[in-house]
């Protein structure tokens, strides 16, 4: 293996052995979907150096984080304290007072989060701990190395089940679990890591207690993995073009539409600013305001 000098910097650049397989492309489901949703936002979020300053955290994100953290921390409590009512204090401890209109709105939504968590935990068996909580999972397929973190991994009747908490104010749709790329990739990763089939995925809507589930087949999981690999190929090509041409690359056009009014990098995107006025930090607390693709929790 030899070294040559980079034309632009004069620094030595290590060359790969001839015939070596291409390097793995590391990504998460959120990174892949960011490219699909809007290449411009993908570039600003993952490639630009320095990264453009994102807008302040929104209220629905603060709400979702507090609920997720409470449901995670509940399993760390001693068994005699692992009661549904314990969720109230866990939410209070995890509460983030950011993005709300004022202190009164924050307090009202903290109380709502506490009610949701207590109601949800009332349907959870404290003597049946999950196989994993906020477990990092990964797999390699072809040139893609995918890594993500799942909210909860259950084992039921000797089957592994991926559970994802949702806290948005909009109810779930029937196909949300079936069509979710992240859930399918998490199931594939669990299967690979635990060497045990994992086909069932579930979305648990904490505010309503609704559970939407889907049982994949090995073939449908393979199709989802192939979809991720296809997106990763596009991402690798875009990343390489950015490394060569920087912001002059033409592979990062903005996708202008309703989601632009929610975008964290809107201030740095003139095209996105034409989509309409920016949503307030607490707009997503009203379900009628939020397009489904903008729900982040």
PDB file of C-alpha atoms in Angstrom:
ATOM      1  CA  UNK A   1       0.000   0.000   0.000  1.00  0.00           C
ATOM      2  CA  UNK A   2       1.501   3.340  -1.070  1.00  0.00           C
ATOM      3  CA  UNK A   3       0.942   6.963  -0.228  1.00  0.00           C
ATOM      4  CA  UNK A   4       0.342   9.900  -2.535  1.00  0.00           C
ATOM      5  CA  UNK A   5      -0.098  13.573  -1.781  1.00  0.00           C
ATOM      6  CA  UNK A   6      -3.501  15.235  -1.811  1.00  0.00           C
ATOM      7  CA  UNK A   7      -3.505  17.876  -4.551  1.00  0.00           C
ATOM      8  CA  UNK A   8      -5.277  20.468  -2.455  1.00  0.00           C
ATOM      9  CA  UNK A   9      -3.362  20.144   0.811  1.00  0.00           C
ATOM     10  CA  UNK A  10      -0.110  18.377   0.007  1.00  0.00           C
ATOM     11  CA  UNK A  11      -0.792  15.971   2.882  1.00  0.00           C
ATOM     12  CA  UNK A  12      -0.107  12.264   2.295  1.00  0.00           C
ATOM     13  CA  UNK A  13      -3.226  10.232   1.532  1.00  0.00           C
ATOM     14  CA  UNK A  14      -3.237   6.516   2.272  1.00  0.00           C
ATOM     15  CA  UNK A  15      -4.370   4.369  -0.645  1.00  0.00           C
ATOM     16  CA  UNK A  16      -6.464   1.221  -0.316  1.00  0.00           C
ATOM     17  CA  UNK A  17      -5.158  -2.147  -1.452  1.00  0.00           C
ATOM     18  CA  UNK A  18      -6.298  -3.025  -4.942  1.00  0.00           C
ATOM     19  CA  UNK A  19      -9.258  -5.373  -4.827  1.00  0.00           C
ATOM     20  CA  UNK A  20     -10.225  -4.446  -1.286  1.00  0.00           C
ATOM     21  CA  UNK A  21     -13.991  -4.304  -0.695  1.00  0.00           C
ATOM     22  CA  UNK A  22     -15.493  -0.818  -0.317  1.00  0.00           C
ATOM     23  CA  UNK A  23     -15.572   0.666   3.149  1.00  0.00           C
ATOM     24  CA  UNK A  24     -18.687   0.218   5.231  1.00  0.00           C
ATOM     25  CA  UNK A  25     -21.095   3.135   5.279  1.00  0.00           C
ATOM     26  CA  UNK A  26     -22.199   3.817   8.873  1.00  0.00           C
ATOM     27  CA  UNK A  27     -25.664   5.269   9.373  1.00  0.00           C
ATOM     28  CA  UNK A  28     -28.693   5.303  11.633  1.00  0.00           C
ATOM     29  CA  UNK A  29     -32.310   5.061  10.482  1.00  0.00           C
ATOM     30  CA  UNK A  30     -32.811   8.742  11.294  1.00  0.00           C
ATOM     31  CA  UNK A  31     -29.837   9.728   9.136  1.00  0.00           C
ATOM     32  CA  UNK A  32     -31.125   7.721   6.188  1.00  0.00           C
ATOM     33  CA  UNK A  33     -34.632   9.168   6.484  1.00  0.00           C
ATOM     34  CA  UNK A  34     -33.240  12.702   6.768  1.00  0.00           C
ATOM     35  CA  UNK A  35     -31.800  12.319   3.255  1.00  0.00           C
ATOM     36  CA  UNK A  36     -35.132  11.037   1.953  1.00  0.00           C
ATOM     37  CA  UNK A  37     -37.126  13.849   3.573  1.00  0.00           C
ATOM     38  CA  UNK A  38     -34.875  16.733   2.485  1.00  0.00           C
ATOM     39  CA  UNK A  39     -31.315  16.491   1.146  1.00  0.00           C
ATOM     40  CA  UNK A  40     -30.667  20.106   2.122  1.00  0.00           C
ATOM     41  CA  UNK A  41     -31.540  19.453   5.758  1.00  0.00           C
ATOM     42  CA  UNK A  42     -29.455  16.265   5.649  1.00  0.00           C
ATOM     43  CA  UNK A  43     -26.431  18.251   4.504  1.00  0.00           C
ATOM     44  CA  UNK A  44     -26.815  20.880   7.199  1.00  0.00           C
ATOM     45  CA  UNK A  45     -27.450  18.330   9.944  1.00  0.00           C
ATOM     46  CA  UNK A  46     -24.756  15.784   9.110  1.00  0.00           C
ATOM     47  CA  UNK A  47     -22.152  17.243   6.744  1.00  0.00           C
ATOM     48  CA  UNK A  48     -21.700  21.000   7.120  1.00  0.00           C
ATOM     49  CA  UNK A  49     -18.683  22.057   9.197  1.00  0.00           C
ATOM     50  CA  UNK A  50     -19.284  23.967  11.310  1.00  0.00           C
ATOM     51  CA  UNK A  51     -22.824  22.727  11.639  1.00  0.00           C
ATOM     52  CA  UNK A  52     -25.383  25.538  11.275  1.00  0.00           C
ATOM     53  CA  UNK A  53     -27.045  26.485  14.525  1.00  0.00           C
ATOM     54  CA  UNK A  54     -30.361  24.702  14.947  1.00  0.00           C
ATOM     55  CA  UNK A  55     -33.401  26.377  16.421  1.00  0.00           C
ATOM     56  CA  UNK A  56     -34.200  25.877  20.103  1.00  0.00           C
ATOM     57  CA  UNK A  57     -35.841  22.628  21.186  1.00  0.00           C
ATOM     58  CA  UNK A  58     -39.602  22.556  20.752  1.00  0.00           C
ATOM     59  CA  UNK A  59     -42.117  21.799  23.485  1.00  0.00           C
ATOM     60  CA  UNK A  60     -43.274  18.480  22.011  1.00  0.00           C
ATOM     61  CA  UNK A  61     -39.678  17.241  22.074  1.00  0.00           C
ATOM     62  CA  UNK A  62     -39.347  18.209  25.744  1.00  0.00           C
ATOM     63  CA  UNK A  63     -42.626  16.417  26.456  1.00  0.00           C
ATOM     64  CA  UNK A  64     -41.537  13.293  24.581  1.00  0.00           C
ATOM     65  CA  UNK A  65     -38.120  13.120  26.238  1.00  0.00           C
ATOM     66  CA  UNK A  66     -39.613  13.350  29.712  1.00  0.00           C
ATOM     67  CA  UNK A  67     -42.075  10.539  28.996  1.00  0.00           C
ATOM     68  CA  UNK A  68     -39.417   8.309  27.425  1.00  0.00           C
ATOM     69  CA  UNK A  69     -37.005   8.901  30.306  1.00  0.00           C
ATOM     70  CA  UNK A  70     -39.671   8.140  32.910  1.00  0.00           C
ATOM     71  CA  UNK A  71     -40.605   4.850  31.221  1.00  0.00           C
ATOM     72  CA  UNK A  72     -36.928   3.932  31.021  1.00  0.00           C
ATOM     73  CA  UNK A  73     -36.106   4.815  34.623  1.00  0.00           C
ATOM     74  CA  UNK A  74     -39.149   2.981  36.012  1.00  0.00           C
ATOM     75  CA  UNK A  75     -37.440  -0.355  35.415  1.00  0.00           C
ATOM     76  CA  UNK A  76     -34.449   0.748  37.503  1.00  0.00           C
ATOM     77  CA  UNK A  77     -36.597   1.219  40.606  1.00  0.00           C
ATOM     78  CA  UNK A  78     -36.536  -1.420  43.351  1.00  0.00           C
ATOM     79  CA  UNK A  79     -39.401  -3.874  42.883  1.00  0.00           C
ATOM     80  CA  UNK A  80     -41.373  -2.559  45.865  1.00  0.00           C
ATOM     81  CA  UNK A  81     -41.343   0.954  44.354  1.00  0.00           C
ATOM     82  CA  UNK A  82     -42.147  -0.128  40.807  1.00  0.00           C
ATOM     83  CA  UNK A  83     -45.765   1.011  40.886  1.00  0.00           C
ATOM     84  CA  UNK A  84     -47.779   2.945  38.348  1.00  0.00           C
ATOM     85  CA  UNK A  85     -47.980   5.974  40.640  1.00  0.00           C
ATOM     86  CA  UNK A  86     -44.172   6.101  40.782  1.00  0.00           C
ATOM     87  CA  UNK A  87     -44.269   7.336  37.210  1.00  0.00           C
ATOM     88  CA  UNK A  88     -45.545  10.699  38.416  1.00  0.00           C
ATOM     89  CA  UNK A  89     -42.324  11.550  40.235  1.00  0.00           C
ATOM     90  CA  UNK A  90     -40.198  10.131  37.427  1.00  0.00           C
ATOM     91  CA  UNK A  91     -41.818  12.539  34.972  1.00  0.00           C
ATOM     92  CA  UNK A  92     -41.328  15.446  37.347  1.00  0.00           C
ATOM     93  CA  UNK A  93     -37.663  14.550  37.731  1.00  0.00           C
ATOM     94  CA  UNK A  94     -37.180  14.250  33.942  1.00  0.00           C
ATOM     95  CA  UNK A  95     -39.193  17.301  32.956  1.00  0.00           C
ATOM     96  CA  UNK A  96     -37.527  19.787  30.601  1.00  0.00           C
ATOM     97  CA  UNK A  97     -39.023  23.273  30.701  1.00  0.00           C
ATOM     98  CA  UNK A  98     -37.996  24.244  27.156  1.00  0.00           C
ATOM     99  CA  UNK A  99     -40.044  25.292  24.146  1.00  0.00           C
ATOM    100  CA  UNK A 100     -43.300  26.102  25.928  1.00  0.00           C
ATOM    101  CA  UNK A 101     -45.131  29.411  25.629  1.00  0.00           C
ATOM    102  CA  UNK A 102     -44.787  30.129  29.347  1.00  0.00           C
ATOM    103  CA  UNK A 103     -44.480  28.488  32.763  1.00  0.00           C
ATOM    104  CA  UNK A 104     -48.231  27.838  32.991  1.00  0.00           C
ATOM    105  CA  UNK A 105     -48.274  25.919  29.720  1.00  0.00           C
ATOM    106  CA  UNK A 106     -45.236  23.911  30.778  1.00  0.00           C
ATOM    107  CA  UNK A 107     -46.858  22.982  34.097  1.00  0.00           C
ATOM    108  CA  UNK A 108     -50.114  21.965  32.401  1.00  0.00           C
ATOM    109  CA  UNK A 109     -48.273  19.669  29.995  1.00  0.00           C
ATOM    110  CA  UNK A 110     -46.126  18.226  32.748  1.00  0.00           C
ATOM    111  CA  UNK A 111     -49.285  17.208  34.572  1.00  0.00           C
ATOM    112  CA  UNK A 112     -50.636  15.709  31.359  1.00  0.00           C
ATOM    113  CA  UNK A 113     -47.404  13.740  30.858  1.00  0.00           C
ATOM    114  CA  UNK A 114     -47.653  12.431  34.421  1.00  0.00           C
ATOM    115  CA  UNK A 115     -51.212  11.251  33.840  1.00  0.00           C
ATOM    116  CA  UNK A 116     -50.273   9.514  30.610  1.00  0.00           C
ATOM    117  CA  UNK A 117     -47.308   7.714  32.189  1.00  0.00           C
ATOM    118  CA  UNK A 118     -49.271   6.594  35.247  1.00  0.00           C
ATOM    119  CA  UNK A 119     -52.087   5.271  33.055  1.00  0.00           C
ATOM    120  CA  UNK A 120     -49.639   3.479  30.772  1.00  0.00           C
ATOM    121  CA  UNK A 121     -47.678   1.891  33.616  1.00  0.00           C
ATOM    122  CA  UNK A 122     -50.927   0.661  35.098  1.00  0.00           C
ATOM    123  CA  UNK A 123     -51.053  -1.799  32.189  1.00  0.00           C
ATOM    124  CA  UNK A 124     -47.410  -2.946  32.533  1.00  0.00           C
ATOM    125  CA  UNK A 125     -46.466  -6.022  34.578  1.00  0.00           C
ATOM    126  CA  UNK A 126     -43.682  -4.928  36.973  1.00  0.00           C
ATOM    127  CA  UNK A 127     -42.609  -8.556  37.393  1.00  0.00           C
ATOM    128  CA  UNK A 128     -41.966  -9.054  33.689  1.00  0.00           C
ATOM    129  CA  UNK A 129     -38.894  -6.937  32.888  1.00  0.00           C
ATOM    130  CA  UNK A 130     -37.965  -6.389  29.238  1.00  0.00           C
ATOM    131  CA  UNK A 131     -34.946  -7.968  27.614  1.00  0.00           C
ATOM    132  CA  UNK A 132     -33.603  -4.488  26.981  1.00  0.00           C
ATOM    133  CA  UNK A 133     -34.332  -0.814  27.613  1.00  0.00           C
ATOM    134  CA  UNK A 134     -32.952   1.806  25.214  1.00  0.00           C
ATOM    135  CA  UNK A 135     -30.772  -0.935  23.782  1.00  0.00           C
ATOM    136  CA  UNK A 136     -28.305  -0.049  21.029  1.00  0.00           C
ATOM    137  CA  UNK A 137     -28.535  -2.541  18.184  1.00  0.00           C
ATOM    138  CA  UNK A 138     -26.669  -2.850  14.901  1.00  0.00           C
ATOM    139  CA  UNK A 139     -26.061  -5.039  11.887  1.00  0.00           C
ATOM    140  CA  UNK A 140     -23.977  -5.129   8.729  1.00  0.00           C
ATOM    141  CA  UNK A 141     -25.507  -5.919   5.360  1.00  0.00           C
ATOM    142  CA  UNK A 142     -23.416  -5.467   2.257  1.00  0.00           C
ATOM    143  CA  UNK A 143     -21.607  -2.155   2.678  1.00  0.00           C
ATOM    144  CA  UNK A 144     -24.120  -0.747   5.185  1.00  0.00           C
ATOM    145  CA  UNK A 145     -23.402  -0.739   8.910  1.00  0.00           C
ATOM    146  CA  UNK A 146     -26.609   0.362  10.570  1.00  0.00           C
ATOM    147  CA  UNK A 147     -26.860   1.324  14.229  1.00  0.00           C
ATOM    148  CA  UNK A 148     -29.869   2.474  16.212  1.00  0.00           C
ATOM    149  CA  UNK A 149     -31.421   2.447  19.653  1.00  0.00           C
ATOM    150  CA  UNK A 150     -34.744   0.854  20.511  1.00  0.00           C
ATOM    151  CA  UNK A 151     -36.970   2.018  23.346  1.00  0.00           C
ATOM    152  CA  UNK A 152     -37.743  -1.475  24.607  1.00  0.00           C
ATOM    153  CA  UNK A 153     -37.160  -5.084  23.674  1.00  0.00           C
ATOM    154  CA  UNK A 154     -39.671  -7.604  25.025  1.00  0.00           C
ATOM    155  CA  UNK A 155     -39.656 -11.369  25.054  1.00  0.00           C
ATOM    156  CA  UNK A 156     -43.108 -12.973  24.888  1.00  0.00           C
ATOM    157  CA  UNK A 157     -43.747 -16.643  24.389  1.00  0.00           C
ATOM    158  CA  UNK A 158     -40.093 -17.034  23.401  1.00  0.00           C
ATOM    159  CA  UNK A 159     -40.481 -14.387  20.686  1.00  0.00           C
ATOM    160  CA  UNK A 160     -38.586 -11.076  20.639  1.00  0.00           C
ATOM    161  CA  UNK A 161     -40.685  -7.949  20.115  1.00  0.00           C
ATOM    162  CA  UNK A 162     -39.452  -4.431  19.293  1.00  0.00           C
ATOM    163  CA  UNK A 163     -41.413  -1.744  21.163  1.00  0.00           C
ATOM    164  CA  UNK A 164     -41.268   1.952  20.281  1.00  0.00           C
ATOM    165  CA  UNK A 165     -42.973   4.601  22.422  1.00  0.00           C
ATOM    166  CA  UNK A 166     -44.852   7.394  20.658  1.00  0.00           C
ATOM    167  CA  UNK A 167     -45.922  10.570  22.447  1.00  0.00           C
ATOM    168  CA  UNK A 168     -47.303  12.751  19.658  1.00  0.00           C
ATOM    169  CA  UNK A 169     -50.780  14.163  20.098  1.00  0.00           C
ATOM    170  CA  UNK A 170     -51.984  12.688  16.821  1.00  0.00           C
ATOM    171  CA  UNK A 171     -53.384   9.115  17.066  1.00  0.00           C
ATOM    172  CA  UNK A 172     -51.524   6.355  15.277  1.00  0.00           C
ATOM    173  CA  UNK A 173     -52.622   5.051  11.897  1.00  0.00           C
ATOM    174  CA  UNK A 174     -53.186   1.377  11.167  1.00  0.00           C
ATOM    175  CA  UNK A 175     -50.193   1.145   8.827  1.00  0.00           C
ATOM    176  CA  UNK A 176     -47.700   3.087  10.939  1.00  0.00           C
ATOM    177  CA  UNK A 177     -46.038  -0.026  12.348  1.00  0.00           C
ATOM    178  CA  UNK A 178     -46.146  -1.936   9.058  1.00  0.00           C
ATOM    179  CA  UNK A 179     -44.529   0.792   6.971  1.00  0.00           C
ATOM    180  CA  UNK A 180     -41.967   2.020   9.524  1.00  0.00           C
ATOM    181  CA  UNK A 181     -38.448   1.623   8.158  1.00  0.00           C
ATOM    182  CA  UNK A 182     -36.740   2.159  11.550  1.00  0.00           C
ATOM    183  CA  UNK A 183     -38.852  -0.498  13.284  1.00  0.00           C
ATOM    184  CA  UNK A 184     -38.103  -3.059  10.598  1.00  0.00           C
ATOM    185  CA  UNK A 185     -34.384  -2.290  10.737  1.00  0.00           C
ATOM    186  CA  UNK A 186     -34.410  -2.603  14.533  1.00  0.00           C
ATOM    187  CA  UNK A 187     -36.072  -6.017  14.212  1.00  0.00           C
ATOM    188  CA  UNK A 188     -33.460  -7.118  11.686  1.00  0.00           C
ATOM    189  CA  UNK A 189     -30.693  -5.917  14.008  1.00  0.00           C
ATOM    190  CA  UNK A 190     -32.185  -7.728  17.005  1.00  0.00           C
ATOM    191  CA  UNK A 191     -32.453 -10.943  14.971  1.00  0.00           C
ATOM    192  CA  UNK A 192     -28.803 -10.621  13.959  1.00  0.00           C
ATOM    193  CA  UNK A 193     -27.489  -9.788  17.446  1.00  0.00           C
ATOM    194  CA  UNK A 194     -29.530 -12.243  19.493  1.00  0.00           C
ATOM    195  CA  UNK A 195     -29.501 -15.007  16.861  1.00  0.00           C
ATOM    196  CA  UNK A 196     -33.220 -15.417  17.373  1.00  0.00           C
ATOM    197  CA  UNK A 197     -36.039 -14.461  14.996  1.00  0.00           C
ATOM    198  CA  UNK A 198     -37.604 -11.060  15.670  1.00  0.00           C
ATOM    199  CA  UNK A 199     -40.572 -10.300  13.460  1.00  0.00           C
ATOM    200  CA  UNK A 200     -43.086  -8.416  15.593  1.00  0.00           C
ATOM    201  CA  UNK A 201     -42.856  -4.630  15.979  1.00  0.00           C
ATOM    202  CA  UNK A 202     -45.133  -2.433  18.080  1.00  0.00           C
ATOM    203  CA  UNK A 203     -45.845   1.264  18.446  1.00  0.00           C
ATOM    204  CA  UNK A 204     -47.149   2.154  21.913  1.00  0.00           C
ATOM    205  CA  UNK A 205     -48.991   5.477  21.874  1.00  0.00           C
ATOM    206  CA  UNK A 206     -48.538   6.538  25.486  1.00  0.00           C
ATOM    207  CA  UNK A 207     -51.153   9.361  25.549  1.00  0.00           C
ATOM    208  CA  UNK A 208     -53.977   7.022  24.488  1.00  0.00           C
ATOM    209  CA  UNK A 209     -52.618   3.608  25.483  1.00  0.00           C
ATOM    210  CA  UNK A 210     -53.215   2.437  21.904  1.00  0.00           C
ATOM    211  CA  UNK A 211     -50.874  -0.235  20.524  1.00  0.00           C
ATOM    212  CA  UNK A 212     -50.385  -0.641  16.789  1.00  0.00           C
ATOM    213  CA  UNK A 213     -48.446  -3.738  15.784  1.00  0.00           C
ATOM    214  CA  UNK A 214     -47.225  -5.587  12.749  1.00  0.00           C
ATOM    215  CA  UNK A 215     -45.651  -9.005  12.305  1.00  0.00           C
ATOM    216  CA  UNK A 216     -43.093  -9.032   9.522  1.00  0.00           C
ATOM    217  CA  UNK A 217     -42.017 -12.007   7.506  1.00  0.00           C
ATOM    218  CA  UNK A 218     -38.345 -12.735   6.796  1.00  0.00           C
ATOM    219  CA  UNK A 219     -39.040 -11.561   3.249  1.00  0.00           C
ATOM    220  CA  UNK A 220     -40.554  -8.228   4.308  1.00  0.00           C
ATOM    221  CA  UNK A 221     -37.619  -7.546   6.633  1.00  0.00           C
ATOM    222  CA  UNK A 222     -35.244  -8.280   3.759  1.00  0.00           C
ATOM    223  CA  UNK A 223     -37.109  -5.770   1.591  1.00  0.00           C
ATOM    224  CA  UNK A 224     -36.753  -3.114   4.293  1.00  0.00           C
ATOM    225  CA  UNK A 225     -33.046  -3.818   4.660  1.00  0.00           C
ATOM    226  CA  UNK A 226     -32.670  -3.549   0.878  1.00  0.00           C
ATOM    227  CA  UNK A 227     -34.510  -0.217   0.999  1.00  0.00           C
ATOM    228  CA  UNK A 228     -32.079   1.039   3.634  1.00  0.00           C
ATOM    229  CA  UNK A 229     -29.097  -0.143   1.575  1.00  0.00           C
ATOM    230  CA  UNK A 230     -30.431   1.717  -1.460  1.00  0.00           C
ATOM    231  CA  UNK A 231     -30.783   4.939   0.543  1.00  0.00           C
ATOM    232  CA  UNK A 232     -27.305   4.400   1.968  1.00  0.00           C
ATOM    233  CA  UNK A 233     -25.873   4.155  -1.552  1.00  0.00           C
ATOM    234  CA  UNK A 234     -27.410   7.531  -2.366  1.00  0.00           C
ATOM    235  CA  UNK A 235     -26.070   8.940   0.904  1.00  0.00           C
ATOM    236  CA  UNK A 236     -22.570   7.640   0.245  1.00  0.00           C
ATOM    237  CA  UNK A 237     -22.598   9.236  -3.205  1.00  0.00           C
ATOM    238  CA  UNK A 238     -23.894  12.528  -1.816  1.00  0.00           C
ATOM    239  CA  UNK A 239     -21.338  12.521   1.016  1.00  0.00           C
ATOM    240  CA  UNK A 240     -18.504  11.957  -1.452  1.00  0.00           C
ATOM    241  CA  UNK A 241     -19.709  14.759  -3.700  1.00  0.00           C
ATOM    242  CA  UNK A 242     -19.915  17.094  -0.714  1.00  0.00           C
ATOM    243  CA  UNK A 243     -16.378  16.130   0.340  1.00  0.00           C
ATOM    244  CA  UNK A 244     -15.185  17.167  -3.128  1.00  0.00           C
ATOM    245  CA  UNK A 245     -17.367  20.197  -3.860  1.00  0.00           C
ATOM    246  CA  UNK A 246     -18.706  21.371  -0.490  1.00  0.00           C
ATOM    247  CA  UNK A 247     -21.816  23.542  -0.563  1.00  0.00           C
ATOM    248  CA  UNK A 248     -21.446  23.843  -4.347  1.00  0.00           C
ATOM    249  CA  UNK A 249     -22.655  20.249  -4.668  1.00  0.00           C
ATOM    250  CA  UNK A 250     -25.957  19.953  -6.509  1.00  0.00           C
ATOM    251  CA  UNK A 251     -26.971  16.763  -4.696  1.00  0.00           C
ATOM    252  CA  UNK A 252     -28.630  18.554  -1.778  1.00  0.00           C
ATOM    253  CA  UNK A 253     -31.692  20.358  -3.132  1.00  0.00           C
ATOM    254  CA  UNK A 254     -34.292  21.573  -0.638  1.00  0.00           C
ATOM    255  CA  UNK A 255     -37.666  19.833  -0.593  1.00  0.00           C
ATOM    256  CA  UNK A 256     -39.966  22.784  -0.046  1.00  0.00           C
ATOM    257  CA  UNK A 257     -43.288  22.047   1.612  1.00  0.00           C
ATOM    258  CA  UNK A 258     -45.241  22.132   4.896  1.00  0.00           C
ATOM    259  CA  UNK A 259     -42.392  20.472   6.824  1.00  0.00           C
ATOM    260  CA  UNK A 260     -40.243  23.548   6.181  1.00  0.00           C
ATOM    261  CA  UNK A 261     -42.282  25.460   8.745  1.00  0.00           C
ATOM    262  CA  UNK A 262     -41.063  22.943  11.354  1.00  0.00           C
ATOM    263  CA  UNK A 263     -37.455  22.571  10.192  1.00  0.00           C
ATOM    264  CA  UNK A 264     -34.732  23.131  12.795  1.00  0.00           C
ATOM    265  CA  UNK A 265     -32.443  24.602  10.099  1.00  0.00           C
ATOM    266  CA  UNK A 266     -35.007  26.836   8.438  1.00  0.00           C
ATOM    267  CA  UNK A 267     -33.056  30.003   9.288  1.00  0.00           C
ATOM    268  CA  UNK A 268     -30.268  28.820   6.977  1.00  0.00           C
ATOM    269  CA  UNK A 269     -32.481  27.851   4.027  1.00  0.00           C
ATOM    270  CA  UNK A 270     -33.940  30.725   1.955  1.00  0.00           C
ATOM    271  CA  UNK A 271     -36.074  28.319  -0.093  1.00  0.00           C
ATOM    272  CA  UNK A 272     -37.595  26.783   3.021  1.00  0.00           C
ATOM    273  CA  UNK A 273     -38.512  30.190   4.377  1.00  0.00           C
ATOM    274  CA  UNK A 274     -40.868  30.676   1.430  1.00  0.00           C
ATOM    275  CA  UNK A 275     -43.060  27.781   2.602  1.00  0.00           C
ATOM    276  CA  UNK A 276     -44.831  29.915   5.197  1.00  0.00           C
ATOM    277  CA  UNK A 277     -44.308  31.312   8.674  1.00  0.00           C
ATOM    278  CA  UNK A 278     -42.336  29.222  11.127  1.00  0.00           C
ATOM    279  CA  UNK A 279     -44.357  27.211  13.636  1.00  0.00           C
ATOM    280  CA  UNK A 280     -44.134  28.239  17.260  1.00  0.00           C
ATOM    281  CA  UNK A 281     -42.206  26.141  19.731  1.00  0.00           C
ATOM    282  CA  UNK A 282     -45.435  24.715  21.130  1.00  0.00           C
ATOM    283  CA  UNK A 283     -47.467  24.316  17.913  1.00  0.00           C
ATOM    284  CA  UNK A 284     -47.118  20.513  17.893  1.00  0.00           C
ATOM    285  CA  UNK A 285     -49.057  20.284  21.139  1.00  0.00           C
ATOM    286  CA  UNK A 286     -52.151  20.744  18.965  1.00  0.00           C
ATOM    287  CA  UNK A 287     -52.630  17.557  16.893  1.00  0.00           C
ATOM    288  CA  UNK A 288     -54.479  19.360  14.101  1.00  0.00           C
ATOM    289  CA  UNK A 289     -51.378  21.479  13.481  1.00  0.00           C
ATOM    290  CA  UNK A 290     -48.933  18.671  12.814  1.00  0.00           C
ATOM    291  CA  UNK A 291     -48.388  16.810   9.534  1.00  0.00           C
ATOM    292  CA  UNK A 292     -47.561  13.203  10.392  1.00  0.00           C
ATOM    293  CA  UNK A 293     -44.022  13.369   9.009  1.00  0.00           C
ATOM    294  CA  UNK A 294     -43.202  16.221  11.413  1.00  0.00           C
ATOM    295  CA  UNK A 295     -43.991  14.227  14.543  1.00  0.00           C
ATOM    296  CA  UNK A 296     -40.736  13.675  16.348  1.00  0.00           C
ATOM    297  CA  UNK A 297     -40.773  12.067  19.788  1.00  0.00           C
TER     298      UNK A 297
END
